[in-house]
CSV table of C-alpha atoms and ligand atoms in Angstrom, one decimal:
chain,number,residue,atom,x,y,z
A,9,MET,CA,-84.9,-66.2,135.7
A,10,ARG,CA,-87.4,-63.3,135.7
A,11,TYR,CA,-86.1,-59.8,135.2
A,12,ASN,CA,-87.4,-57.7,138.1
A,13,VAL,CA,-85.9,-55.5,140.8
A,14,PHE,CA,-85.2,-58.5,142.9
A,15,SER,CA,-83.0,-60.1,140.4
A,16,LEU,CA,-81.5,-56.8,139.7
A,17,ILE,CA,-80.4,-56.3,143.3
A,18,LYS,CA,-79.2,-60.0,143.8
A,19,ASN,CA,-77.1,-59.6,140.4
A,20,THR,CA,-75.8,-56.2,141.6
A,21,LEU,CA,-74.5,-57.7,145.0
A,22,SER,CA,-72.7,-60.4,143.1
A,23,GLY,CA,-71.1,-58.2,140.7
A,24,HIS,CA,-73.2,-58.8,137.7
A,25,LYS,CA,-71.4,-62.0,137.2
A,26,ASN,CA,-74.4,-64.4,137.5
A,27,TRP,CA,-76.8,-63.3,134.7
A,28,GLU,CA,-78.1,-66.2,132.8
A,29,PRO,CA,-77.9,-66.0,128.9
A,30,ALA,CA,-80.9,-64.5,127.6
A,31,TRP,CA,-81.5,-67.3,125.4
A,32,ARG,CA,-79.8,-70.8,124.8
A,33,GLN,CA,-77.6,-71.5,121.6
A,34,PRO,CA,-78.8,-75.1,120.7
A,35,GLU,CA,-77.7,-77.3,117.9
A,36,PRO,CA,-80.5,-78.2,115.6
A,37,GLN,CA,-82.5,-81.3,116.2
A,38,LYS,CA,-83.2,-83.6,113.2
A,39,GLU,CA,-87.0,-82.9,113.4
A,40,TYR,CA,-89.5,-80.3,114.6
A,41,ASP,CA,-93.3,-79.9,114.3
A,42,ILE,CA,-92.8,-76.5,113.3
A,43,VAL,CA,-89.9,-74.6,111.8
A,44,ILE,CA,-89.8,-70.7,111.3
A,45,VAL,CA,-87.3,-69.4,108.8
A,46,GLY,CA,-86.1,-65.9,109.7
A,47,GLY,CA,-85.1,-64.8,113.1
A,48,GLY,CA,-86.2,-61.2,112.6
A,49,GLY,CA,-89.1,-59.6,114.5
A,50,HIS,CA,-91.8,-61.4,112.7
A,51,GLY,CA,-90.4,-64.7,112.8
A,52,LEU,CA,-89.4,-64.6,116.6
A,53,ALA,CA,-92.8,-63.2,117.6
A,54,THR,CA,-94.3,-66.2,115.6
A,55,ALA,CA,-92.4,-68.6,117.7
A,56,TYR,CA,-93.2,-66.8,120.9
A,57,TYR,CA,-96.9,-66.8,120.2
A,58,LEU,CA,-97.0,-70.3,118.9
A,59,ALA,CA,-95.6,-71.4,122.3
A,60,LYS,CA,-97.3,-68.9,124.6
A,61,GLU,CA,-100.8,-68.8,123.0
A,62,HIS,CA,-101.2,-72.4,121.6
A,63,GLY,CA,-99.0,-74.2,123.9
A,64,LEU,CA,-97.0,-75.9,121.1
A,65,LYS,CA,-93.5,-76.9,122.0
A,66,ASN,CA,-91.4,-78.7,119.2
A,67,ILE,CA,-90.5,-75.4,117.4
A,68,ALA,CA,-87.2,-73.9,115.9
A,69,VAL,CA,-86.3,-70.6,114.3
A,70,LEU,CA,-83.8,-70.7,111.7
A,71,GLU,CA,-81.8,-67.5,111.2
A,72,LYS,CA,-79.0,-67.3,108.5
A,73,GLY,CA,-77.2,-64.3,110.3
A,74,TRP,CA,-77.5,-63.2,114.0
A,75,LEU,CA,-80.6,-62.1,115.7
A,76,GLY,CA,-81.3,-58.7,114.9
A,77,SER,CA,-79.0,-58.5,111.8
A,78,GLY,CA,-82.1,-57.9,109.4
A,79,ASN,CA,-84.6,-55.1,109.5
A,80,ILE,CA,-85.6,-55.7,113.1
A,81,GLY,CA,-82.4,-54.1,114.0
A,82,ARG,CA,-82.5,-51.4,111.2
A,83,ASN,CA,-85.7,-49.7,111.3
A,84,THR,CA,-86.4,-46.3,112.6
A,85,THR,CA,-88.6,-47.9,115.6
A,86,ILE,CA,-91.8,-46.1,114.8
A,87,ILE,CA,-95.1,-47.7,115.8
A,88,ARG,CA,-98.6,-46.3,115.0
A,89,SER,CA,-101.9,-47.4,114.1
A,90,ASN,CA,-103.2,-44.6,111.9
A,91,TYR,CA,-104.6,-46.7,109.1
A,92,MET,CA,-107.9,-46.1,107.2
A,93,LEU,CA,-108.7,-49.0,105.2
A,94,PRO,CA,-111.0,-51.8,107.0
A,95,GLY,CA,-108.2,-54.6,106.2
A,96,ASN,CA,-105.6,-52.7,108.0
A,97,ASN,CA,-107.2,-50.6,110.7
A,98,PRO,CA,-108.3,-53.5,112.9
A,99,PHE,CA,-104.9,-55.3,112.4
A,100,TYR,CA,-102.5,-52.5,113.2
A,101,GLU,CA,-104.8,-51.5,116.3
A,102,TRP,CA,-104.2,-54.9,117.5
A,103,SER,CA,-100.7,-54.5,117.1
A,104,MET,CA,-100.8,-51.2,119.1
A,105,LYS,CA,-102.7,-53.0,122.0
A,106,LEU,CA,-100.2,-55.7,122.0
A,107,TRP,CA,-97.3,-53.1,122.2
A,108,GLU,CA,-98.9,-51.4,125.0
A,109,ASN,CA,-98.6,-54.7,127.3
A,110,LEU,CA,-95.7,-56.2,125.5
A,111,GLU,CA,-92.9,-55.4,128.0
A,112,GLN,CA,-95.0,-57.0,131.0
A,113,ASP,CA,-96.0,-59.8,128.6
A,114,PHE,CA,-92.5,-60.9,127.6
A,115,ASN,CA,-90.7,-59.5,130.6
A,116,PHE,CA,-88.1,-57.4,128.8
A,117,ASN,CA,-87.7,-53.5,128.7
A,118,ALA,CA,-88.3,-52.8,125.1
A,119,MET,CA,-88.5,-49.0,126.0
A,120,VAL,CA,-92.1,-48.8,124.5
A,121,SER,CA,-92.5,-44.9,124.2
A,122,GLN,CA,-96.0,-43.6,123.3
A,123,ARG,CA,-94.7,-40.0,122.5
A,124,GLY,CA,-97.1,-39.3,119.7
A,125,VAL,CA,-96.9,-39.5,115.8
A,126,LEU,CA,-97.7,-36.3,114.1
A,127,ASN,CA,-98.1,-36.2,110.2
A,128,LEU,CA,-98.0,-32.6,108.9
A,129,CYS,CA,-100.2,-31.6,106.0
A,130,HIS,CA,-99.3,-28.8,103.6
A,131,THR,CA,-102.5,-28.2,101.3
A,132,ASP,CA,-106.2,-28.0,102.1
A,133,ALA,CA,-106.7,-31.1,100.0
A,134,GLN,CA,-104.2,-32.9,102.2
A,135,ARG,CA,-105.9,-31.7,105.3
A,136,ASP,CA,-109.2,-32.9,104.1
A,137,ALA,CA,-107.5,-36.3,103.4
A,138,PHE,CA,-106.2,-36.2,107.0
A,139,ALA,CA,-109.6,-35.4,108.5
A,140,ARG,CA,-111.1,-38.5,106.6
A,141,ARG,CA,-108.4,-40.8,107.9
A,142,GLY,CA,-108.8,-39.5,111.4
A,143,ASN,CA,-112.6,-40.0,111.2
A,144,ALA,CA,-112.1,-43.4,109.9
A,145,MET,CA,-109.7,-44.1,112.8
A,146,ARG,CA,-112.0,-42.9,115.4
A,147,ILE,CA,-115.0,-44.8,114.0
A,148,ASP,CA,-112.8,-48.0,114.7
A,149,GLY,CA,-111.9,-46.7,118.2
A,150,VAL,CA,-108.5,-45.7,117.4
A,151,ASP,CA,-107.2,-42.3,118.8
A,152,ALA,CA,-106.9,-39.5,116.2
A,153,GLU,CA,-106.6,-35.6,116.6
A,154,LEU,CA,-106.8,-33.1,113.6
A,155,LEU,CA,-104.6,-30.1,114.6
A,156,ASP,CA,-104.6,-26.8,113.2
A,157,ARG,CA,-101.3,-24.9,112.4
A,158,GLU,CA,-101.4,-23.2,115.6
A,159,ALA,CA,-101.6,-26.4,117.8
A,160,VAL,CA,-98.8,-27.8,115.9
A,161,ARG,CA,-96.7,-24.5,116.3
A,162,GLU,CA,-97.3,-24.8,120.2
A,163,MET,CA,-95.9,-28.3,120.0
A,164,TYR,CA,-92.9,-27.6,117.6
A,165,PRO,CA,-92.4,-23.8,117.6
A,166,PHE,CA,-89.0,-24.3,115.3
A,167,PHE,CA,-90.7,-25.7,112.2
A,168,ASP,CA,-90.9,-23.6,109.1
A,169,TYR,CA,-94.6,-22.8,108.9
A,170,ASP,CA,-94.4,-20.2,106.3
A,171,ASN,CA,-92.1,-22.1,103.7
A,172,ALA,CA,-93.0,-20.4,100.3
A,173,ARG,CA,-93.4,-24.0,98.7
A,174,PHE,CA,-94.7,-26.2,101.7
A,175,PRO,CA,-96.4,-24.2,104.3
A,176,ILE,CA,-97.6,-26.1,107.2
A,177,LYS,CA,-101.3,-26.1,107.6
A,178,GLY,CA,-102.0,-28.6,110.4
A,179,GLY,CA,-101.5,-32.2,111.1
A,180,LEU,CA,-102.9,-35.4,112.2
A,181,LEU,CA,-101.8,-36.6,115.6
A,182,GLN,CA,-102.0,-40.2,117.0
A,183,LYS,CA,-100.8,-39.6,120.6
A,184,ARG,CA,-100.8,-43.3,121.3
A,185,GLY,CA,-98.0,-43.9,118.4
A,186,GLY,CA,-94.3,-43.5,119.2
A,187,THR,CA,-91.1,-45.6,119.2
A,188,VAL,CA,-89.9,-48.9,120.6
A,189,ARG,CA,-86.3,-49.9,120.8
A,190,HIS,CA,-86.2,-52.2,117.7
A,191,ASP,CA,-83.5,-54.7,118.6
A,192,ALA,CA,-84.8,-55.1,122.4
A,193,VAL,CA,-87.9,-56.4,120.8
A,194,ALA,CA,-86.1,-59.1,118.8
A,195,TRP,CA,-84.3,-60.1,122.3
A,196,GLY,CA,-87.5,-59.8,124.2
A,197,PHE,CA,-89.4,-62.1,121.7
A,198,ALA,CA,-86.2,-64.5,121.5
A,199,ARG,CA,-85.9,-64.7,125.3
A,200,GLY,CA,-89.4,-65.4,125.7
A,201,ALA,CA,-89.7,-67.8,123.0
A,202,ASP,CA,-86.6,-69.6,124.3
A,203,GLN,CA,-88.0,-69.9,127.8
A,204,ARG,CA,-91.0,-71.7,126.5
A,205,GLY,CA,-88.7,-74.3,124.8
A,206,VAL,CA,-88.3,-72.8,121.2
A,207,ASP,CA,-84.7,-73.6,119.8
A,208,ILE,CA,-83.4,-70.3,118.2
A,209,ILE,CA,-80.6,-71.5,115.8
A,210,GLN,CA,-78.5,-68.7,114.4
A,211,HIS,CA,-76.0,-68.7,111.4
A,212,CYS,CA,-78.4,-71.5,109.9
A,213,GLU,CA,-79.4,-70.6,106.4
A,214,VAL,CA,-82.2,-72.4,104.7
A,215,LYS,CA,-81.1,-73.2,101.1
A,216,GLY,CA,-83.9,-75.4,100.1
A,217,ILE,CA,-87.3,-76.7,101.0
A,218,LYS,CA,-88.4,-80.3,100.6
A,219,VAL,CA,-92.0,-81.0,99.4
A,220,GLU,CA,-93.4,-84.5,98.8
A,221,ASN,CA,-96.8,-85.1,97.4
A,222,GLY,CA,-97.8,-81.3,97.8
A,223,LYS,CA,-96.7,-81.2,101.4
A,224,VAL,CA,-93.7,-79.8,103.2
A,225,VAL,CA,-91.4,-82.4,104.8
A,226,GLY,CA,-88.4,-80.3,105.7
A,227,VAL,CA,-85.6,-77.8,104.8
A,228,ASP,CA,-82.0,-78.1,103.5
A,229,THR,CA,-79.8,-75.7,105.7
A,230,SER,CA,-76.2,-74.9,106.2
A,231,LYS,CA,-76.4,-77.1,109.4
A,232,GLY,CA,-78.0,-80.1,107.5
A,233,PHE,CA,-81.4,-81.4,106.7
A,234,ILE,CA,-84.1,-80.7,109.3
A,235,LYS,CA,-87.5,-82.5,109.0
A,236,CYS,CA,-90.8,-80.5,109.9
A,237,LYS,CA,-94.4,-80.8,109.8
A,238,LYS,CA,-95.1,-77.2,109.2
A,239,LEU,CA,-92.9,-74.4,107.8
A,240,GLY,CA,-93.4,-70.7,108.2
A,241,LEU,CA,-91.5,-68.3,106.0
A,242,ALA,CA,-90.9,-65.0,107.7
A,243,THR,CA,-87.7,-63.7,105.7
A,244,ALA,CA,-88.8,-60.0,105.0
A,245,GLY,CA,-86.7,-58.7,102.3
A,246,ASN,CA,-85.6,-62.2,101.2
A,247,SER,CA,-89.3,-63.4,100.8
A,248,SER,CA,-88.9,-63.8,96.9
A,249,GLU,CA,-85.8,-65.8,97.4
A,250,THR,CA,-87.2,-68.4,99.9
A,251,ALA,CA,-90.6,-68.6,98.2
A,252,LYS,CA,-88.5,-69.4,94.9
A,253,MET,CA,-87.5,-72.6,96.7
A,254,VAL,CA,-90.9,-74.0,96.2
A,255,GLY,CA,-91.3,-72.4,92.8
A,256,MET,CA,-93.5,-69.7,93.9
A,257,ARG,CA,-93.2,-66.2,92.4
A,258,LEU,CA,-94.4,-63.6,94.8
A,259,PRO,CA,-96.2,-60.2,93.8
A,260,MET,CA,-93.2,-58.4,95.4
A,261,GLU,CA,-90.1,-56.4,94.8
A,262,SER,CA,-86.9,-56.0,97.0
A,263,HIS,CA,-85.8,-52.4,97.5
A,264,VAL,CA,-83.3,-50.7,99.9
A,265,LEU,CA,-84.5,-48.2,102.4
A,266,GLN,CA,-82.1,-45.9,104.2
A,267,ALA,CA,-82.0,-44.3,107.6
A,268,PHE,CA,-79.7,-41.7,109.3
A,269,VAL,CA,-78.5,-40.7,112.8
A,270,SER,CA,-77.3,-37.4,113.6
A,271,GLU,CA,-74.8,-36.6,116.5
A,272,GLY,CA,-76.3,-36.4,120.0
A,273,LEU,CA,-78.3,-33.3,120.8
A,274,LYS,CA,-80.2,-31.9,123.7
A,275,PRO,CA,-83.9,-32.8,123.9
A,276,TYR,CA,-85.3,-31.1,120.6
A,277,ILE,CA,-88.2,-33.1,119.2
A,278,ASP,CA,-90.1,-35.1,121.7
A,279,GLY,CA,-92.4,-37.0,119.3
A,280,VAL,CA,-92.3,-38.6,115.8
A,281,VAL,CA,-92.9,-36.0,112.9
A,282,THR,CA,-93.5,-36.9,109.3
A,283,PHE,CA,-93.2,-34.2,106.6
A,284,GLY,CA,-96.2,-34.4,104.1
A,285,ALA,CA,-94.7,-32.7,101.1
A,286,GLY,CA,-91.8,-35.0,100.5
A,287,HIS,CA,-90.0,-38.0,102.1
A,288,PHE,CA,-88.8,-37.2,105.5
A,289,TYR,CA,-89.7,-38.1,109.1
A,290,VAL,CA,-87.8,-37.6,112.2
A,291,SER,CA,-87.7,-38.5,116.1
A,292,GLN,CA,-85.1,-38.3,118.6
A,293,SER,CA,-83.6,-41.1,120.3
A,294,ASP,CA,-82.9,-41.4,124.1
A,295,LYS,CA,-79.3,-40.9,123.4
A,296,GLY,CA,-80.1,-37.7,121.8
A,297,GLY,CA,-79.4,-38.5,118.1
A,298,LEU,CA,-82.0,-37.5,115.6
A,299,VAL,CA,-83.3,-40.6,113.9
A,300,PHE,CA,-84.7,-39.8,110.4
A,301,GLY,CA,-85.2,-41.2,107.0
A,302,GLY,CA,-87.5,-41.1,103.9
A,303,ASP,CA,-88.6,-43.3,101.1
A,304,ILE,CA,-87.0,-46.3,99.5
A,305,ASP,CA,-84.3,-45.7,96.8
A,306,GLY,CA,-86.8,-46.9,94.1
A,307,TYR,CA,-84.7,-49.5,92.4
A,308,ASN,CA,-84.7,-53.1,92.9
A,309,SER,CA,-81.6,-54.1,95.0
A,310,TYR,CA,-80.5,-56.8,97.8
A,311,ALA,CA,-77.7,-54.3,98.8
A,312,ARG,CA,-77.9,-52.9,102.4
A,313,ARG,CA,-76.8,-49.7,101.5
A,314,GLY,CA,-78.5,-46.8,99.5
A,315,ASN,CA,-77.4,-44.0,97.2
A,316,LEU,CA,-76.9,-40.3,97.2
A,317,PRO,CA,-79.9,-38.9,95.4
A,318,MET,CA,-82.3,-40.4,98.2
A,319,VAL,CA,-79.7,-38.7,100.9
A,320,GLU,CA,-80.2,-35.4,99.0
A,321,HIS,CA,-83.9,-35.8,98.8
A,322,VAL,CA,-84.3,-36.7,102.5
A,323,ILE,CA,-81.9,-33.8,103.8
A,324,GLU,CA,-83.7,-31.3,101.4
A,325,ALA,CA,-87.3,-32.1,102.8
A,326,GLY,CA,-85.9,-32.1,106.4
A,327,VAL,CA,-84.4,-28.7,106.1
A,328,ALA,CA,-87.7,-27.5,104.3
A,329,MET,CA,-89.5,-28.4,107.5
A,330,ILE,CA,-86.8,-27.7,110.2
A,331,PRO,CA,-84.3,-25.0,108.8
A,332,SER,CA,-82.1,-25.4,111.9
A,333,LEU,CA,-81.5,-29.0,111.0
A,334,ALA,CA,-78.9,-27.7,108.3
A,335,ARG,CA,-76.6,-27.2,111.2
A,336,VAL,CA,-76.7,-30.7,112.6
A,337,ARG,CA,-74.2,-33.2,111.6
A,338,VAL,CA,-75.1,-36.5,110.4
A,339,LEU,CA,-73.1,-39.6,112.1
A,340,ARG,CA,-74.1,-42.6,110.1
A,341,SER,CA,-76.5,-44.1,107.7
A,342,TRP,CA,-77.5,-47.7,106.7
A,343,GLY,CA,-79.9,-49.5,104.8
A,344,GLY,CA,-82.3,-52.5,104.8
A,345,ILE,CA,-84.2,-54.8,102.3
A,346,MET,CA,-87.8,-54.1,101.9
A,347,ASP,CA,-90.3,-56.7,100.7
A,348,MET,CA,-92.4,-54.2,98.7
A,349,SER,CA,-95.6,-55.7,97.9
A,350,MET,CA,-97.8,-54.5,94.8
A,351,ASP,CA,-100.5,-52.7,97.1
A,352,GLY,CA,-98.3,-51.7,100.0
A,353,SER,CA,-99.9,-54.2,102.5
A,354,PRO,CA,-98.7,-57.6,103.9
A,355,ILE,CA,-99.3,-61.2,103.4
A,356,ILE,CA,-100.1,-63.6,106.1
A,357,ASP,CA,-101.5,-66.7,104.7
A,358,LYS,CA,-101.3,-70.5,103.9
A,359,THR,CA,-99.9,-71.5,100.5
A,360,HIS,CA,-100.9,-73.8,98.0
A,361,ILE,CA,-98.4,-76.3,99.6
A,362,GLN,CA,-99.7,-78.1,102.7
A,363,GLY,CA,-97.7,-77.2,105.7
A,364,LEU,CA,-96.1,-74.0,104.0
A,365,TYR,CA,-97.1,-70.7,105.2
A,366,LEU,CA,-96.1,-67.1,104.2
A,367,ASN,CA,-95.5,-64.0,106.1
A,368,SER,CA,-94.3,-61.1,104.0
A,369,GLY,CA,-94.8,-57.8,102.0
A,370,TRP,CA,-94.2,-55.6,105.0
A,371,CYS,CA,-92.8,-53.1,102.8
A,372,TYR,CA,-91.2,-50.3,105.1
A,373,GLY,CA,-93.9,-50.6,107.8
A,374,GLY,CA,-93.4,-54.0,109.2
A,375,PHE,CA,-91.9,-53.0,112.4
A,376,LYS,CA,-94.9,-51.6,114.1
A,377,ALA,CA,-96.8,-54.7,112.9
A,378,THR,CA,-94.4,-57.1,114.7
A,379,PRO,CA,-96.7,-58.2,117.6
A,380,ALA,CA,-99.8,-58.6,115.7
A,381,SER,CA,-98.0,-60.3,112.7
A,382,GLY,CA,-96.5,-62.8,115.0
A,383,TRP,CA,-99.9,-63.3,116.9
A,384,CYS,CA,-101.8,-63.7,113.6
A,385,PHE,CA,-99.1,-65.9,111.9
A,386,ALA,CA,-98.9,-68.2,114.9
A,387,TYR,CA,-102.7,-68.6,114.7
A,388,THR,CA,-102.7,-69.3,111.1
A,389,ILE,CA,-100.0,-71.8,111.4
A,390,ALA,CA,-101.6,-73.5,114.5
A,391,LYS,CA,-105.1,-73.5,113.2
A,392,ASP,CA,-104.3,-74.0,109.6
A,393,GLU,CA,-106.5,-70.8,108.7
A,394,PRO,CA,-106.3,-67.1,109.1
A,395,HIS,CA,-107.5,-65.2,112.0
A,396,LYS,CA,-110.1,-62.8,111.0
A,397,LEU,CA,-107.5,-60.2,112.0
A,398,ASN,CA,-105.4,-61.2,109.0
A,399,ALA,CA,-108.2,-62.6,106.7
A,400,ALA,CA,-107.7,-59.7,104.3
A,401,TYR,CA,-103.9,-60.4,104.1
A,402,ARG,CA,-104.4,-63.3,101.6
A,403,LEU,CA,-102.0,-64.0,98.9
A,404,ASP,CA,-104.6,-64.6,96.3
A,405,ARG,CA,-106.0,-61.1,96.6
A,406,PHE,CA,-103.5,-60.1,93.8
A,407,LYS,CA,-105.6,-62.5,91.7
A,408,THR,CA,-109.1,-61.7,92.8
A,409,GLY,CA,-108.3,-57.9,92.8
A,410,HIS,CA,-109.1,-57.3,96.6
A,411,MET,CA,-106.1,-55.1,96.9
A,412,ILE,CA,-105.7,-53.0,100.3
A,413,ASP,CA,-104.1,-50.1,98.7
A,414,GLU,CA,-104.1,-47.8,101.7
A,415,LYS,CA,-102.1,-45.1,99.6
A,416,GLY,CA,-104.0,-45.3,96.5
A,417,GLN,CA,-100.9,-45.8,94.2
A,418,GLY,CA,-101.8,-48.8,92.3
A,419,ALA,CA,-99.6,-51.9,91.7
A,420,THR,CA,-96.6,-49.8,91.8
A,421,PRO,CA,-94.2,-50.9,94.8
A,422,ASN,CA,-91.7,-48.0,94.5
A,423,LEU,CA,-94.6,-45.6,95.5
A,424,HIS,CA,-95.8,-47.5,98.4
B,530,FAD,C1,-84.1,-48.3,107.3
B,530,FAD,C2,-85.5,-48.7,107.8
B,530,FAD,C3,-86.4,-48.0,108.6
B,530,FAD,C4,-87.6,-48.6,108.8
B,530,FAD,N1,-88.4,-48.0,109.7
B,530,FAD,C5,-89.6,-48.5,110.1
B,530,FAD,C6,-90.5,-47.8,111.2
B,530,FAD,O1,-90.1,-46.8,111.6
B,530,FAD,N2,-91.6,-48.4,111.4
B,530,FAD,C7,-91.9,-49.5,110.8
B,530,FAD,O2,-93.0,-50.1,111.1
B,530,FAD,N3,-91.1,-50.3,110.0
B,530,FAD,C8,-89.9,-49.7,109.6
B,530,FAD,N4,-89.2,-50.5,108.9
B,530,FAD,C9,-89.7,-51.7,108.2
B,530,FAD,C10,-89.5,-52.9,109.1
B,530,FAD,O3,-88.1,-52.9,109.7
B,530,FAD,C11,-89.5,-54.2,108.4
B,530,FAD,O4,-90.9,-54.2,107.7
B,530,FAD,C12,-89.6,-55.5,109.4
B,530,FAD,O5,-88.5,-55.3,110.4
B,530,FAD,C13,-89.6,-56.7,108.7
B,530,FAD,O6,-89.8,-57.8,109.4
B,530,FAD,P1,-88.6,-58.7,110.3
B,530,FAD,O7,-88.4,-57.9,111.5
B,530,FAD,O8,-89.2,-60.1,110.5
B,530,FAD,O9,-87.4,-58.6,109.2
B,530,FAD,P2,-85.9,-59.1,109.4
B,530,FAD,O10,-85.4,-58.6,110.6
B,530,FAD,O11,-85.3,-58.6,108.1
B,530,FAD,O12,-86.1,-60.6,109.5
B,530,FAD,C14,-86.0,-61.4,108.4
B,530,FAD,C15,-84.8,-62.6,108.7
B,530,FAD,O13,-84.8,-63.7,107.9
B,530,FAD,C16,-83.6,-63.9,107.6
B,530,FAD,N5,-83.4,-64.8,106.3
B,530,FAD,C17,-83.6,-64.5,105.1
B,530,FAD,N6,-83.6,-65.5,104.4
B,530,FAD,C18,-83.1,-66.6,105.2
B,530,FAD,C19,-82.9,-67.9,104.8
B,530,FAD,N7,-82.7,-68.3,103.6
B,530,FAD,N8,-82.5,-68.7,105.8
B,530,FAD,C20,-82.5,-68.3,107.2
B,530,FAD,N9,-82.9,-67.0,107.6
B,530,FAD,C21,-83.1,-66.2,106.5
B,530,FAD,C22,-82.7,-62.6,107.6
B,530,FAD,O14,-81.5,-62.8,107.8
B,530,FAD,C23,-83.5,-61.8,108.6
B,530,FAD,O15,-82.8,-61.8,110.0
B,530,FAD,C24,-87.9,-50.0,108.4
B,530,FAD,C25,-86.9,-50.6,107.8
B,530,FAD,C26,-85.7,-50.0,107.3
B,530,FAD,C27,-84.7,-50.8,106.7
């Protein structure tokens, strides 16, 4: 069933009793050509593009929880392509282009909202760095505008421009950046993949990977052994654990990242804004809640909840930027596990084991990458070689020294 105005009218007339389930609930087959581990955004997008772009059919996605239970349903929904370095810039811009056409492509309303992403700067040096980033973006055909303080004030008059410690000097705006409803992305890719014959198997945990003569032959799961010719790992915060099943130690640490939602307010902030002098960013959901967050908690953890010092830091930075925020009540907060790589950039690559492919290292920025990550991972699995868009995201860059250190922080995951 296609979702369109005719199916809406038809189902309205029959009291909305005849909508088909968005995807099937199949039992796993004994064998697949390709198995993807992880039913998050990246795993589902990979299965979708494997079927759609490469015409492959015999595919399963194995998810240990339910669809959307991982970071795809926990992030703060921001998309942007304001990257500077050559390895990153074309990849994230491709993702933005896929976002721009995604809803038509997978026939699902993901509420893609290009409401603009504004990064504030608070010192002259920071403004110079933003000018450099903006120029690099524009050279690569990505939209970027450097705004002075008055232009920012026109957009957001209620910020604290004369804060004694962190005066606002201007900002870098990417108008095509914005937000997308995160769980609708999982549902849209799941439905699109299912319609193309992909089996999406929830509550099926992969517990072991079987390798014979240097080649993947299948996975041990909570629903029994499943044979496969190719296996893609897209397990985000659990990447170290799944890679460990074949004795691989990834250059990665798992950290918790928190996010917060306030009570519903009247329209207040119509774009996404990041504070440049501490860890705080904010947007407003269509329901009116302010959605905001900061940095990772900074210690290794698999707990999907954070601690109070980061809560305090985020709120302090938020109030320094928007004093009126002090009167807003927070409704809830949550956390997700981040797969923090040593240079802050992801890995989409083959491994030394034939038929085993790795997608990980998304840190706290993998949501915006979801379409391009799935697209490139599908290409890498189908063709057994990376696409030129993910050619820089090789696992061996940590051995050869070809790091893609966008933030210039070095091999320090808790700073990326
Ligand atoms: C609070 C927060 C805010 C964020 N904000 C943003 C943002 O604004 N913009 C942005 O770009 N990014 C953001 N991110 C990061 C982004 O959400 C992640 O980088 C991205 O979602 C990771 O990819 P995924 O969707 O595939 O992950 P997930 O949804 O976590 O998918 C991985 C799946 O693998 C499954 N799995 C793990 N192990 C196994 C196993 N052994 N067997 C079977 N299944 C397994 C898990 O259950 C999980 O469902 C944020 C993250 C958090 C937590």
